Amino acid sequence: MSDIAQAIADRQSEIDRLQAEIRALTDVEEMLGASARPSSRSTSRRSSSARKPVAAPAAESKSDAKPERKRRPMTAAEKKAVSERMTAYWAARRKQAAKK
């Protein structure tokens, strides 16, 4: 067997071993209730068949995941102040656009 053929066979066995590890980790991740896929991914114009899926790094447990940040609720007075400020802002924008 040539050196190149031997190198290819070695790499293929390594690929098979890594894919088996990825499958095992994905199964564990699903059992722990974590999502198997990231929620947001950028899309590419290239064909998806040209790329191989990559396993996302798994969190140790649900408690290790960072909690989702939420906005502080606005009071009625704060909403009114924002509304007046934005109304004035857009009126000024319309006025500026009319001058051009």
Tab-separated table of N, CA and C in Angstrom:
chain	number	residue	atom	x	y	z
A	1	MET	N	0.845	-1.177	0.000
A	1	MET	CA	0.000	0.000	0.000
A	1	MET	C	0.892	1.242	0.000
A	2	SER	N	0.564	2.213	-0.808
A	2	SER	CA	1.393	3.411	-0.895
A	2	SER	C	1.234	4.274	0.357
A	3	ASP	N	2.159	5.189	0.511
A	3	ASP	CA	2.119	6.081	1.671
A	3	ASP	C	0.859	6.935	1.687
A	4	ILE	N	0.459	7.400	0.515
A	4	ILE	CA	-0.735	8.247	0.421
A	4	ILE	C	-1.984	7.447	0.774
A	5	ALA	N	-2.092	6.235	0.267
A	5	ALA	CA	-3.254	5.395	0.567
A	5	ALA	C	-3.316	5.080	2.062
A	6	GLN	N	-2.160	4.848	2.675
A	6	GLN	CA	-2.108	4.578	4.117
A	6	GLN	C	-2.545	5.816	4.908
A	7	ALA	N	-2.099	6.998	4.475
A	7	ALA	CA	-2.472	8.250	5.152
A	7	ALA	C	-3.974	8.483	5.041
A	8	ILE	N	-4.535	8.195	3.871
A	8	ILE	CA	-5.981	8.357	3.672
A	8	ILE	C	-6.739	7.412	4.581
A	9	ALA	N	-6.315	6.154	4.660
A	9	ALA	CA	-6.974	5.174	5.517
A	9	ALA	C	-6.897	5.587	6.987
A	10	ASP	N	-5.740	6.108	7.415
A	10	ASP	CA	-5.580	6.570	8.793
A	10	ASP	C	-6.526	7.734	9.100
A	11	ARG	N	-6.587	8.685	8.187
A	11	ARG	CA	-7.464	9.852	8.399
A	11	ARG	C	-8.931	9.443	8.398
A	12	GLN	N	-9.303	8.486	7.550
A	12	GLN	CA	-10.697	8.047	7.489
A	12	GLN	C	-11.102	7.380	8.795
A	13	SER	N	-10.189	6.575	9.367
A	13	SER	CA	-10.507	5.928	10.645
A	13	SER	C	-10.627	6.974	11.756
A	14	GLU	N	-9.811	8.019	11.679
A	14	GLU	CA	-9.897	9.098	12.670
A	14	GLU	C	-11.211	9.865	12.514
A	15	ILE	N	-11.621	10.101	11.275
A	15	ILE	CA	-12.896	10.772	11.008
A	15	ILE	C	-14.048	9.947	11.563
A	16	ASP	N	-14.030	8.640	11.314
A	16	ASP	CA	-15.089	7.759	11.821
A	16	ASP	C	-15.160	7.798	13.345
A	17	ARG	N	-13.996	7.788	14.003
A	17	ARG	CA	-13.961	7.824	15.469
A	17	ARG	C	-14.534	9.144	15.992
A	18	LEU	N	-14.147	10.269	15.363
A	18	LEU	CA	-14.641	11.573	15.795
A	18	LEU	C	-16.146	11.712	15.562
A	19	GLN	N	-16.643	11.187	14.443
A	19	GLN	CA	-18.077	11.240	14.181
A	19	GLN	C	-18.855	10.425	15.208
A	20	ALA	N	-18.311	9.295	15.623
A	20	ALA	CA	-18.952	8.492	16.667
A	20	ALA	C	-18.987	9.255	17.984
A	21	GLU	N	-17.907	9.978	18.314
A	21	GLU	CA	-17.886	10.792	19.526
A	21	GLU	C	-18.915	11.910	19.448
A	22	ILE	N	-19.033	12.538	18.287
A	22	ILE	CA	-20.015	13.613	18.103
A	22	ILE	C	-21.422	13.073	18.288
A	23	ARG	N	-21.716	11.904	17.708
A	23	ARG	CA	-23.043	11.305	17.874
A	23	ARG	C	-23.331	11.016	19.340
A	24	ALA	N	-22.343	10.492	20.055
A	24	ALA	CA	-22.531	10.175	21.475
A	24	ALA	C	-22.781	11.447	22.281
A	25	LEU	N	-22.025	12.490	22.010
A	25	LEU	CA	-22.226	13.755	22.721
A	25	LEU	C	-23.580	14.376	22.395
A	26	THR	N	-24.004	14.278	21.151
A	26	THR	CA	-25.308	14.807	20.760
A	26	THR	C	-26.427	14.054	21.466
A	27	ASP	N	-26.291	12.731	21.564
A	27	ASP	CA	-27.295	11.934	22.276
A	27	ASP	C	-27.378	12.338	23.741
A	28	VAL	N	-26.235	12.550	24.369
A	28	VAL	CA	-26.221	12.971	25.778
A	28	VAL	C	-26.850	14.351	25.921
A	29	GLU	N	-26.537	15.232	24.999
A	29	GLU	CA	-27.084	16.580	25.031
A	29	GLU	C	-28.608	16.547	24.933
A	30	GLU	N	-29.131	15.707	24.041
A	30	GLU	CA	-30.582	15.597	23.887
A	30	GLU	C	-31.217	15.009	25.141
A	31	MET	N	-30.538	14.058	25.780
A	31	MET	CA	-31.082	13.467	27.001
A	31	MET	C	-31.131	14.490	28.135
A	32	LEU	N	-30.177	15.412	28.155
A	32	LEU	CA	-30.158	16.434	29.198
A	32	LEU	C	-31.171	17.540	28.926
A	33	GLY	N	-31.777	17.526	27.761
A	33	GLY	CA	-32.812	18.500	27.435
A	33	GLY	C	-32.292	19.750	26.765
A	34	ALA	N	-31.028	19.837	26.496
A	34	ALA	CA	-30.479	20.992	25.798
A	34	ALA	C	-30.813	20.875	24.323
A	35	SER	N	-30.889	22.002	23.658
A	35	SER	CA	-31.201	21.965	22.232
A	35	SER	C	-30.019	21.390	21.469
A	36	ALA	N	-30.312	20.617	20.441
A	36	ALA	CA	-29.259	19.974	19.663
A	36	ALA	C	-28.628	20.932	18.674
A	37	ARG	N	-29.360	21.948	18.270
A	37	ARG	CA	-28.854	22.896	17.284
A	37	ARG	C	-28.894	24.304	17.861
A	38	PRO	N	-27.948	25.168	17.458
A	38	PRO	CA	-27.984	26.559	17.892
A	38	PRO	C	-29.234	27.241	17.363
A	39	SER	N	-29.754	28.197	18.094
A	39	SER	CA	-31.011	28.827	17.713
A	39	SER	C	-30.868	29.746	16.504
A	40	SER	N	-29.763	30.441	16.386
A	40	SER	CA	-29.603	31.331	15.247
A	40	SER	C	-28.299	31.029	14.543
A	41	ARG	N	-28.386	30.833	13.259
A	41	ARG	CA	-27.211	30.584	12.438
A	41	ARG	C	-27.276	31.485	11.226
A	42	SER	N	-26.138	31.967	10.821
A	42	SER	CA	-26.118	32.737	9.588
A	42	SER	C	-26.206	31.762	8.422
A	43	THR	N	-26.931	32.158	7.422
A	43	THR	CA	-27.073	31.296	6.256
A	43	THR	C	-26.053	31.700	5.207
A	44	SER	N	-25.660	30.760	4.445
A	44	SER	CA	-24.666	30.994	3.418
A	44	SER	C	-25.286	30.701	2.065
A	45	ARG	N	-24.730	31.288	1.048
A	45	ARG	CA	-25.243	31.043	-0.298
A	45	ARG	C	-24.726	29.728	-0.860
A	46	ARG	N	-23.692	29.177	-0.221
A	46	ARG	CA	-23.151	27.911	-0.694
A	46	ARG	C	-24.116	26.782	-0.389
A	47	SER	N	-23.989	25.734	-1.143
A	47	SER	CA	-24.833	24.561	-0.943
A	47	SER	C	-24.535	23.931	0.404
A	48	SER	N	-25.581	23.535	1.118
A	48	SER	CA	-25.379	22.923	2.423
A	48	SER	C	-24.790	21.525	2.293
A	49	SER	N	-24.918	20.918	1.114
A	49	SER	CA	-24.362	19.582	0.928
A	49	SER	C	-22.838	19.616	0.872
A	50	ALA	N	-22.257	20.783	0.587
A	50	ALA	CA	-20.807	20.899	0.514
A	50	ALA	C	-20.187	20.978	1.906
A	51	ARG	N	-20.989	21.332	2.914
A	51	ARG	CA	-20.470	21.457	4.271
A	51	ARG	C	-20.932	20.292	5.118
A	52	LYS	N	-20.119	19.923	6.068
A	52	LYS	CA	-20.505	18.888	7.021
A	52	LYS	C	-20.976	19.580	8.285
A	53	PRO	N	-22.017	19.058	8.949
A	53	PRO	CA	-22.490	19.699	10.171
A	53	PRO	C	-21.433	19.629	11.268
A	54	VAL	N	-21.402	20.690	12.057
A	54	VAL	CA	-20.453	20.773	13.157
A	54	VAL	C	-21.248	20.750	14.448
A	55	ALA	N	-20.819	19.941	15.397
A	55	ALA	CA	-21.529	19.850	16.675
A	55	ALA	C	-21.267	21.104	17.488
A	56	ALA	N	-22.312	21.640	18.115
A	56	ALA	CA	-22.188	22.808	18.959
A	56	ALA	C	-21.621	22.391	20.310
A	57	PRO	N	-20.851	23.273	20.942
A	57	PRO	CA	-20.337	22.923	22.257
A	57	PRO	C	-21.490	22.799	23.248
A	58	ALA	N	-21.492	21.726	24.006
A	58	ALA	CA	-22.593	21.459	24.925
A	58	ALA	C	-22.303	22.065	26.283
A	59	ALA	N	-23.345	22.624	26.913
A	59	ALA	CA	-23.216	23.137	28.269
A	59	ALA	C	-23.206	21.946	29.224
A	60	GLU	N	-22.560	22.103	30.372
A	60	GLU	CA	-22.495	21.017	31.349
A	60	GLU	C	-23.894	20.616	31.802
A	61	SER	N	-24.704	21.591	32.121
A	61	SER	CA	-26.083	21.319	32.517
A	61	SER	C	-26.905	22.575	32.276
A	62	LYS	N	-28.214	22.477	32.475
A	62	LYS	CA	-29.088	23.628	32.260
A	62	LYS	C	-28.707	24.783	33.179
A	63	SER	N	-28.289	24.471	34.412
A	63	SER	CA	-27.967	25.523	35.370
A	63	SER	C	-26.724	26.308	34.964
A	64	ASP	N	-25.850	25.723	34.130
A	64	ASP	CA	-24.650	26.412	33.678
A	64	ASP	C	-24.964	27.414	32.568
A	65	ALA	N	-26.106	27.262	31.914
A	65	ALA	CA	-26.463	28.153	30.819
A	65	ALA	C	-26.755	29.542	31.375
A	66	LYS	N	-26.384	30.564	30.615
A	66	LYS	CA	-26.591	31.936	31.032
A	66	LYS	C	-28.082	32.279	30.915
A	67	PRO	N	-28.685	32.873	31.937
A	67	PRO	CA	-30.109	33.211	31.838
A	67	PRO	C	-30.334	34.325	30.819
A	68	GLU	N	-31.458	34.274	30.162
A	68	GLU	CA	-31.788	35.265	29.149
A	68	GLU	C	-32.117	36.586	29.831
A	69	ARG	N	-31.508	37.670	29.335
A	69	ARG	CA	-31.760	38.986	29.933
A	69	ARG	C	-33.080	39.518	29.423
A	70	LYS	N	-33.819	40.178	30.310
A	70	LYS	CA	-35.101	40.766	29.942
A	70	LYS	C	-35.085	42.243	30.268
A	71	ARG	N	-35.888	43.000	29.544
A	71	ARG	CA	-35.980	44.432	29.793
A	71	ARG	C	-36.793	44.713	31.045
A	72	ARG	N	-36.449	45.823	31.670
A	72	ARG	CA	-37.220	46.277	32.816
A	72	ARG	C	-38.520	46.867	32.286
A	73	PRO	N	-39.657	46.538	32.887
A	73	PRO	CA	-40.922	47.093	32.391
A	73	PRO	C	-40.976	48.605	32.585
A	74	MET	N	-41.584	49.289	31.638
A	74	MET	CA	-41.683	50.746	31.702
A	74	MET	C	-42.991	51.149	32.374
A	75	THR	N	-42.904	52.215	33.160
A	75	THR	CA	-44.116	52.747	33.767
A	75	THR	C	-44.861	53.560	32.725
A	76	ALA	N	-46.109	53.921	33.022
A	76	ALA	CA	-46.904	54.712	32.079
A	76	ALA	C	-46.247	56.062	31.822
A	77	ALA	N	-45.667	56.663	32.848
A	77	ALA	CA	-45.013	57.965	32.676
A	77	ALA	C	-43.788	57.841	31.770
A	78	GLU	N	-43.023	56.765	31.928
A	78	GLU	CA	-41.852	56.553	31.076
A	78	GLU	C	-42.269	56.331	29.630
A	79	LYS	N	-43.345	55.563	29.423
A	79	LYS	CA	-43.838	55.336	28.055
A	79	LYS	C	-44.269	56.640	27.409
A	80	LYS	N	-44.949	57.492	28.192
A	80	LYS	CA	-45.420	58.778	27.661
A	80	LYS	C	-44.233	59.662	27.303
A	81	ALA	N	-43.208	59.688	28.154
A	81	ALA	CA	-42.023	60.504	27.881
A	81	ALA	C	-41.324	60.033	26.605
A	82	VAL	N	-41.193	58.726	26.441
A	82	VAL	CA	-40.569	58.178	25.230
A	82	VAL	C	-41.408	58.525	24.008
A	83	SER	N	-42.719	58.393	24.130
A	83	SER	CA	-43.605	58.695	23.015
A	83	SER	C	-43.468	60.148	22.581
A	84	GLU	N	-43.458	61.068	23.552
A	84	GLU	CA	-43.319	62.492	23.212
A	84	GLU	C	-41.954	62.772	22.585
A	85	ARG	N	-40.907	62.172	23.138
A	85	ARG	CA	-39.561	62.378	22.604
A	85	ARG	C	-39.458	61.865	21.173
A	86	MET	N	-40.012	60.686	20.898
A	86	MET	CA	-39.929	60.122	19.552
A	86	MET	C	-40.812	60.887	18.562
A	87	THR	N	-41.969	61.353	19.031
A	87	THR	CA	-42.843	62.164	18.169
A	87	THR	C	-42.107	63.430	17.734
A	88	ALA	N	-41.437	64.085	18.680
A	88	ALA	CA	-40.671	65.281	18.347
A	88	ALA	C	-39.517	64.947	17.408
A	89	TYR	N	-38.856	63.831	17.642
A	89	TYR	CA	-37.740	63.416	16.800
A	89	TYR	C	-38.191	63.222	15.357
A	90	TRP	N	-39.299	62.483	15.158
A	90	TRP	CA	-39.743	62.211	13.791
A	90	TRP	C	-40.328	63.454	13.127
A	91	ALA	N	-40.921	64.342	13.915
A	91	ALA	CA	-41.404	65.615	13.346
A	91	ALA	C	-40.219	66.425	12.834
A	92	ALA	N	-39.138	66.459	13.602
A	92	ALA	CA	-37.942	67.184	13.163
A	92	ALA	C	-37.356	66.540	11.913
A	93	ARG	N	-37.373	65.216	11.840
A	93	ARG	CA	-36.858	64.528	10.646
A	93	ARG	C	-37.692	64.877	9.417
A	94	ARG	N	-39.028	64.886	9.587
A	94	ARG	CA	-39.903	65.239	8.453
A	94	ARG	C	-39.673	66.679	8.008
A	95	LYS	N	-39.486	67.558	8.996
A	95	LYS	CA	-39.249	68.971	8.683
A	95	LYS	C	-37.936	69.139	7.930
A	96	GLN	N	-36.905	68.432	8.375
A	96	GLN	CA	-35.588	68.493	7.731
A	96	GLN	C	-35.674	67.923	6.305
A	97	ALA	N	-36.432	66.852	6.117
A	97	ALA	CA	-36.541	66.244	4.795
A	97	ALA	C	-37.302	67.166	3.836
A	98	ALA	N	-38.260	67.941	4.364
A	98	ALA	CA	-39.031	68.859	3.514
A	98	ALA	C	-38.155	70.002	3.009
A	99	LYS	N	-37.144	70.392	3.783
A	99	LYS	CA	-36.254	71.495	3.385
A	99	LYS	C	-35.366	71.105	2.229
A	100	LYS	N	-35.025	69.856	2.099
A	100	LYS	CA	-34.081	69.418	1.056
A	100	LYS	C	-34.654	69.451	-0.315
